[in-house]
Structures are given as structure tokens and as C-alpha cells.
């Protein structure tokens, strides 16, 4: 089955600033293309729907939100590749599992997904299905969404949760980014509580790998004593619950969880990049190299 990714999208400057994270995004994209990825199913952090509903984008020609603080040459001519067939299928799968799901034919693709997709694939982006979060941010609810779509990994769909390892905008320091366009400047280290939560997230993913334990561990982190220090709001974390559900089957036991790259932005924002599992060797396309 295809791997599953939890990627911290960070500020918009992550797309244009040299870093190990940007290199890792590109490496993940090359690996997916080399193994014949069929499509991307991604849950971001910025699209939150009310009541007990979720939405799936069905816009055939979605506009793209401008990516501020990043040179337009990197994104202004990039064309979305919406996967309307898979979006319709995802809606049917989720409805069959009891979710209230609505198609959204007017959705604008946003900065929680587009910079990642460009960083991963550039102009070769596979077809994409975007799923919203629910604004109650119930971790078990979002894990069940991932579980419901888990089987699509066997068809070479790459499931991605776009969020943040540590994301508390109440505690970030914007001065160097706003004055000097330096998103990595740091006069003093992050707060100890945010470092502790970041370590707990790495431990849950990398020490458990795939299987039911990672799902239990991820959702339990929302009760971590320092969760609210690390996440002032919930939306950048529940996409990790979606990922945990997508890799929580008994058959996923033994899959390796890895922290592939990481940077700190704005002093207190940790952009961790996690993968769970590997592409099967037999899927490698002729003439491709890993």
C-alpha cells in the first residue's frame, strides 16, 4: 500500500526559502511519481465546515489563493489538477460510512495545500482531491475519515494531512519575517513546553509506526498537558488524526514512521515532516529510480 504523510505546511515562505524541508518535499514527490501514484487525497487545516458535516472540493476549475511572501514565479502559473472522479467516489465512500458529506463546486484552493503540492510535484502534480475538516475538531471523527479512506492506498492513492507539528499563532514572533523576510530567524530557543510536545509527537509516530497504536497515540495527544501551548487552536493538528486513521489497520503494523525533515519558523512554530510506510518496490515504474 502507499505510504501516508503528515506534513507541516508552515508559512507561505516555506515554498520559496531554501531548507531541508523543501528538499524533502521534492524527494517525496519524486518517489511518489516514480511509483506511479494515481492521485492525491489531502486534508488541509484552513478549510473547516460547520455543524456535523465535511465537504469535498468538486470545483472543476478552482482558483488559487495568492501565496504571499513568495516570488510569483514559483506559483502564479501553476495550474490545479482537480480529480472530480475521485472526489465523487470519496463522497460516496464517506456517506456509506455515516458521514454527512457535501460536494463544494466553488471551493478556492488555499495556502494549506497549494504550496505543499507545488513543493512536492511542481508542474507534474497528480490529480488531487481536497477534503475539509469539521469545525468541531473531534480527533476521533477525523481519524475515522482517514480509516474510511485507508483502502484507497492499495490503489496508489497518496493520503496527506497538511497541518503543523507545533502551530500556535498566539506565540509566534513575526518581526523578522515582516521586516527582513527571514522566517527562520531565532534570537532565543522555542519555549520548553512546545519542545516537549514536539518530542511527544515524534515519539508517537516514530516509535509506533503503523497500526491501531498510532491512532490511539495521536488522538490522545490532544489531551497532552502542553497541547494548548503547542496548538493555540486545533485545526493544524486534527489533520494528523486523519493521517493516523489512514494508517491504523492491523495490516499496518510494522510500517515505519519517520521524521524526514524539520525546521522551526517564527521561533515557536515547528514544521515537522512525517511519513508512515513506504512505496512497494514492485510499483516502481520502468526506467524510474528512487
PDB file of N, CA and C in Angstrom, residues 187-228:
ATOM      1  N   UNK A 187      16.196  34.448  17.842  1.00  0.00           N
ATOM      2  CA  UNK A 187      17.097  35.033  18.837  1.00  0.00           C
ATOM      3  C   UNK A 187      17.205  34.176  20.084  1.00  0.00           C
ATOM      4  N   UNK A 188      16.157  33.430  20.373  1.00  0.00           N
ATOM      5  CA  UNK A 188      16.140  32.569  21.549  1.00  0.00           C
ATOM      6  C   UNK A 188      15.388  31.303  21.199  1.00  0.00           C
ATOM      7  N   UNK A 189      15.621  30.229  21.918  1.00  0.00           N
ATOM      8  CA  UNK A 189      15.002  28.946  21.558  1.00  0.00           C
ATOM      9  C   UNK A 189      13.502  28.945  21.804  1.00  0.00           C
ATOM     10  N   UNK A 190      12.803  27.991  21.221  1.00  0.00           N
ATOM     11  CA  UNK A 190      11.370  27.851  21.495  1.00  0.00           C
ATOM     12  C   UNK A 190      11.122  27.573  22.974  1.00  0.00           C
ATOM     13  N   UNK A 191       9.892  27.814  23.392  1.00  0.00           N
ATOM     14  CA  UNK A 191       9.533  27.561  24.784  1.00  0.00           C
ATOM     15  C   UNK A 191       9.653  26.069  25.105  1.00  0.00           C
ATOM     16  N   UNK A 192      10.097  25.727  26.312  1.00  0.00           N
ATOM     17  CA  UNK A 192      10.273  24.306  26.670  1.00  0.00           C
ATOM     18  C   UNK A 192       9.011  23.470  26.506  1.00  0.00           C
ATOM     19  N   UNK A 193       7.849  24.039  26.768  1.00  0.00           N
ATOM     20  CA  UNK A 193       6.622  23.253  26.652  1.00  0.00           C
ATOM     21  C   UNK A 193       6.335  22.878  25.206  1.00  0.00           C
ATOM     22  N   UNK A 194       6.633  23.773  24.265  1.00  0.00           N
ATOM     23  CA  UNK A 194       6.403  23.437  22.868  1.00  0.00           C
ATOM     24  C   UNK A 194       7.423  22.400  22.386  1.00  0.00           C
ATOM     25  N   UNK A 195       8.640  22.481  22.894  1.00  0.00           N
ATOM     26  CA  UNK A 195       9.645  21.468  22.551  1.00  0.00           C
ATOM     27  C   UNK A 195       9.217  20.100  23.089  1.00  0.00           C
ATOM     28  N   UNK A 196       8.671  20.083  24.278  1.00  0.00           N
ATOM     29  CA  UNK A 196       8.218  18.822  24.873  1.00  0.00           C
ATOM     30  C   UNK A 196       7.090  18.206  24.050  1.00  0.00           C
ATOM     31  N   UNK A 197       6.138  19.030  23.615  1.00  0.00           N
ATOM     32  CA  UNK A 197       5.049  18.490  22.802  1.00  0.00           C
ATOM     33  C   UNK A 197       5.572  17.991  21.468  1.00  0.00           C
ATOM     34  N   UNK A 198       6.475  18.738  20.847  1.00  0.00           N
ATOM     35  CA  UNK A 198       7.061  18.304  19.583  1.00  0.00           C
ATOM     36  C   UNK A 198       7.713  16.937  19.726  1.00  0.00           C
ATOM     37  N   UNK A 199       8.413  16.711  20.854  1.00  0.00           N
ATOM     38  CA  UNK A 199       9.052  15.412  21.075  1.00  0.00           C
ATOM     39  C   UNK A 199       8.018  14.318  21.262  1.00  0.00           C
ATOM     40  N   UNK A 200       6.919  14.638  21.930  1.00  0.00           N
ATOM     41  CA  UNK A 200       5.865  13.646  22.128  1.00  0.00           C
ATOM     42  C   UNK A 200       5.255  13.228  20.802  1.00  0.00           C
ATOM     43  N   UNK A 201       5.070  14.191  19.889  1.00  0.00           N
ATOM     44  CA  UNK A 201       4.526  13.865  18.573  1.00  0.00           C
ATOM     45  C   UNK A 201       5.473  12.947  17.811  1.00  0.00           C
ATOM     46  N   UNK A 202       6.759  13.263  17.831  1.00  0.00           N
ATOM     47  CA  UNK A 202       7.734  12.398  17.162  1.00  0.00           C
ATOM     48  C   UNK A 202       7.727  10.996  17.769  1.00  0.00           C
ATOM     49  N   UNK A 203       7.669  10.906  19.089  1.00  0.00           N
ATOM     50  CA  UNK A 203       7.683   9.608  19.750  1.00  0.00           C
ATOM     51  C   UNK A 203       6.482   8.764  19.333  1.00  0.00           C
ATOM     52  N   UNK A 204       5.293   9.370  19.310  1.00  0.00           N
ATOM     53  CA  UNK A 204       4.090   8.615  18.969  1.00  0.00           C
ATOM     54  C   UNK A 204       4.185   8.066  17.552  1.00  0.00           C
ATOM     55  N   UNK A 205       4.641   8.884  16.612  1.00  0.00           N
ATOM     56  CA  UNK A 205       4.677   8.451  15.216  1.00  0.00           C
ATOM     57  C   UNK A 205       5.848   7.499  14.960  1.00  0.00           C
ATOM     58  N   UNK A 206       7.022   7.847  15.430  1.00  0.00           N
ATOM     59  CA  UNK A 206       8.228   7.088  15.063  1.00  0.00           C
ATOM     60  C   UNK A 206       8.418   5.837  15.906  1.00  0.00           C
ATOM     61  N   UNK A 207       7.927   5.823  17.127  1.00  0.00           N
ATOM     62  CA  UNK A 207       8.070   4.628  17.954  1.00  0.00           C
ATOM     63  C   UNK A 207       6.949   3.613  17.720  1.00  0.00           C
ATOM     64  N   UNK A 208       5.790   4.100  17.266  1.00  0.00           N
ATOM     65  CA  UNK A 208       4.692   3.179  16.976  1.00  0.00           C
ATOM     66  C   UNK A 208       4.683   2.737  15.524  1.00  0.00           C
ATOM     67  N   UNK A 209       4.945   3.658  14.592  1.00  0.00           N
ATOM     68  CA  UNK A 209       4.752   3.327  13.194  1.00  0.00           C
ATOM     69  C   UNK A 209       3.277   3.125  12.908  1.00  0.00           C
ATOM     70  N   UNK A 210       2.963   2.222  11.963  1.00  0.00           N
ATOM     71  CA  UNK A 210       1.561   1.992  11.636  1.00  0.00           C
ATOM     72  C   UNK A 210       0.874   1.079  12.629  1.00  0.00           C
ATOM     73  N   UNK A 211      -0.459   1.050  12.525  1.00  0.00           N
ATOM     74  CA  UNK A 211      -1.264   0.185  13.382  1.00  0.00           C
ATOM     75  C   UNK A 211      -2.176   0.963  14.302  1.00  0.00           C
ATOM     76  N   UNK A 212      -3.051   0.266  15.025  1.00  0.00           N
ATOM     77  CA  UNK A 212      -4.006   0.942  15.909  1.00  0.00           C
ATOM     78  C   UNK A 212      -3.348   1.813  16.964  1.00  0.00           C
ATOM     79  N   UNK A 213      -2.127   1.466  17.376  1.00  0.00           N
ATOM     80  CA  UNK A 213      -1.470   2.221  18.445  1.00  0.00           C
ATOM     81  C   UNK A 213      -1.191   3.662  18.035  1.00  0.00           C
ATOM     82  N   UNK A 214      -0.835   3.885  16.777  1.00  0.00           N
ATOM     83  CA  UNK A 214      -0.532   5.253  16.356  1.00  0.00           C
ATOM     84  C   UNK A 214      -1.800   6.094  16.340  1.00  0.00           C
ATOM     85  N   UNK A 215      -2.923   5.498  15.989  1.00  0.00           N
ATOM     86  CA  UNK A 215      -4.184   6.235  16.032  1.00  0.00           C
ATOM     87  C   UNK A 215      -4.525   6.616  17.468  1.00  0.00           C
ATOM     88  N   UNK A 216      -4.406   5.657  18.379  1.00  0.00           N
ATOM     89  CA  UNK A 216      -4.706   5.974  19.773  1.00  0.00           C
ATOM     90  C   UNK A 216      -3.749   7.041  20.307  1.00  0.00           C
ATOM     91  N   UNK A 217      -2.478   6.924  19.936  1.00  0.00           N
ATOM     92  CA  UNK A 217      -1.492   7.875  20.433  1.00  0.00           C
ATOM     93  C   UNK A 217      -1.716   9.284  19.921  1.00  0.00           C
ATOM     94  N   UNK A 218      -2.032   9.412  18.623  1.00  0.00           N
ATOM     95  CA  UNK A 218      -2.226  10.745  18.042  1.00  0.00           C
ATOM     96  C   UNK A 218      -3.439  11.439  18.647  1.00  0.00           C
ATOM     97  N   UNK A 219      -4.565  10.740  18.729  1.00  0.00           N
ATOM     98  CA  UNK A 219      -5.755  11.394  19.286  1.00  0.00           C
ATOM     99  C   UNK A 219      -5.549  11.719  20.755  1.00  0.00           C
ATOM    100  N   UNK A 220      -4.792  10.881  21.456  1.00  0.00           N
ATOM    101  CA  UNK A 220      -4.548  11.134  22.878  1.00  0.00           C
ATOM    102  C   UNK A 220      -3.681  12.381  23.092  1.00  0.00           C
ATOM    103  N   UNK A 221      -2.882  12.751  22.090  1.00  0.00           N
ATOM    104  CA  UNK A 221      -2.041  13.933  22.239  1.00  0.00           C
ATOM    105  C   UNK A 221      -2.852  15.220  22.401  1.00  0.00           C
ATOM    106  N   UNK A 222      -4.113  15.203  22.003  1.00  0.00           N
ATOM    107  CA  UNK A 222      -4.938  16.389  22.227  1.00  0.00           C
ATOM    108  C   UNK A 222      -5.281  16.572  23.698  1.00  0.00           C
ATOM    109  N   UNK A 223      -4.960  15.571  24.532  1.00  0.00           N
ATOM    110  CA  UNK A 223      -5.080  15.687  25.990  1.00  0.00           C
ATOM    111  C   UNK A 223      -3.719  15.873  26.656  1.00  0.00           C
ATOM    112  N   UNK A 224      -2.688  16.037  25.858  1.00  0.00           N
ATOM    113  CA  UNK A 224      -1.345  16.258  26.389  1.00  0.00           C
ATOM    114  C   UNK A 224      -1.336  17.531  27.233  1.00  0.00           C
ATOM    115  N   UNK A 225      -0.648  17.540  28.372  1.00  0.00           N
ATOM    116  CA  UNK A 225      -0.674  18.734  29.227  1.00  0.00           C
ATOM    117  C   UNK A 225      -0.153  19.992  28.542  1.00  0.00           C
ATOM    118  N   UNK A 226       0.653  19.845  27.489  1.00  0.00           N
ATOM    119  CA  UNK A 226       1.179  21.013  26.788  1.00  0.00           C
ATOM    120  C   UNK A 226       0.574  21.193  25.399  1.00  0.00           C
ATOM    121  N   UNK A 227      -0.530  20.473  25.137  1.00  0.00           N
ATOM    122  CA  UNK A 227      -1.126  20.598  23.808  1.00  0.00           C
ATOM    123  C   UNK A 227      -1.532  22.033  23.509  1.00  0.00           C
ATOM    124  N   UNK A 228      -2.172  22.690  24.464  1.00  0.00           N
ATOM    125  CA  UNK A 228      -2.658  24.034  24.190  1.00  0.00           C
ATOM    126  C   UNK A 228      -1.513  25.038  24.090  1.00  0.00           C
TER     127      UNK A 228
END
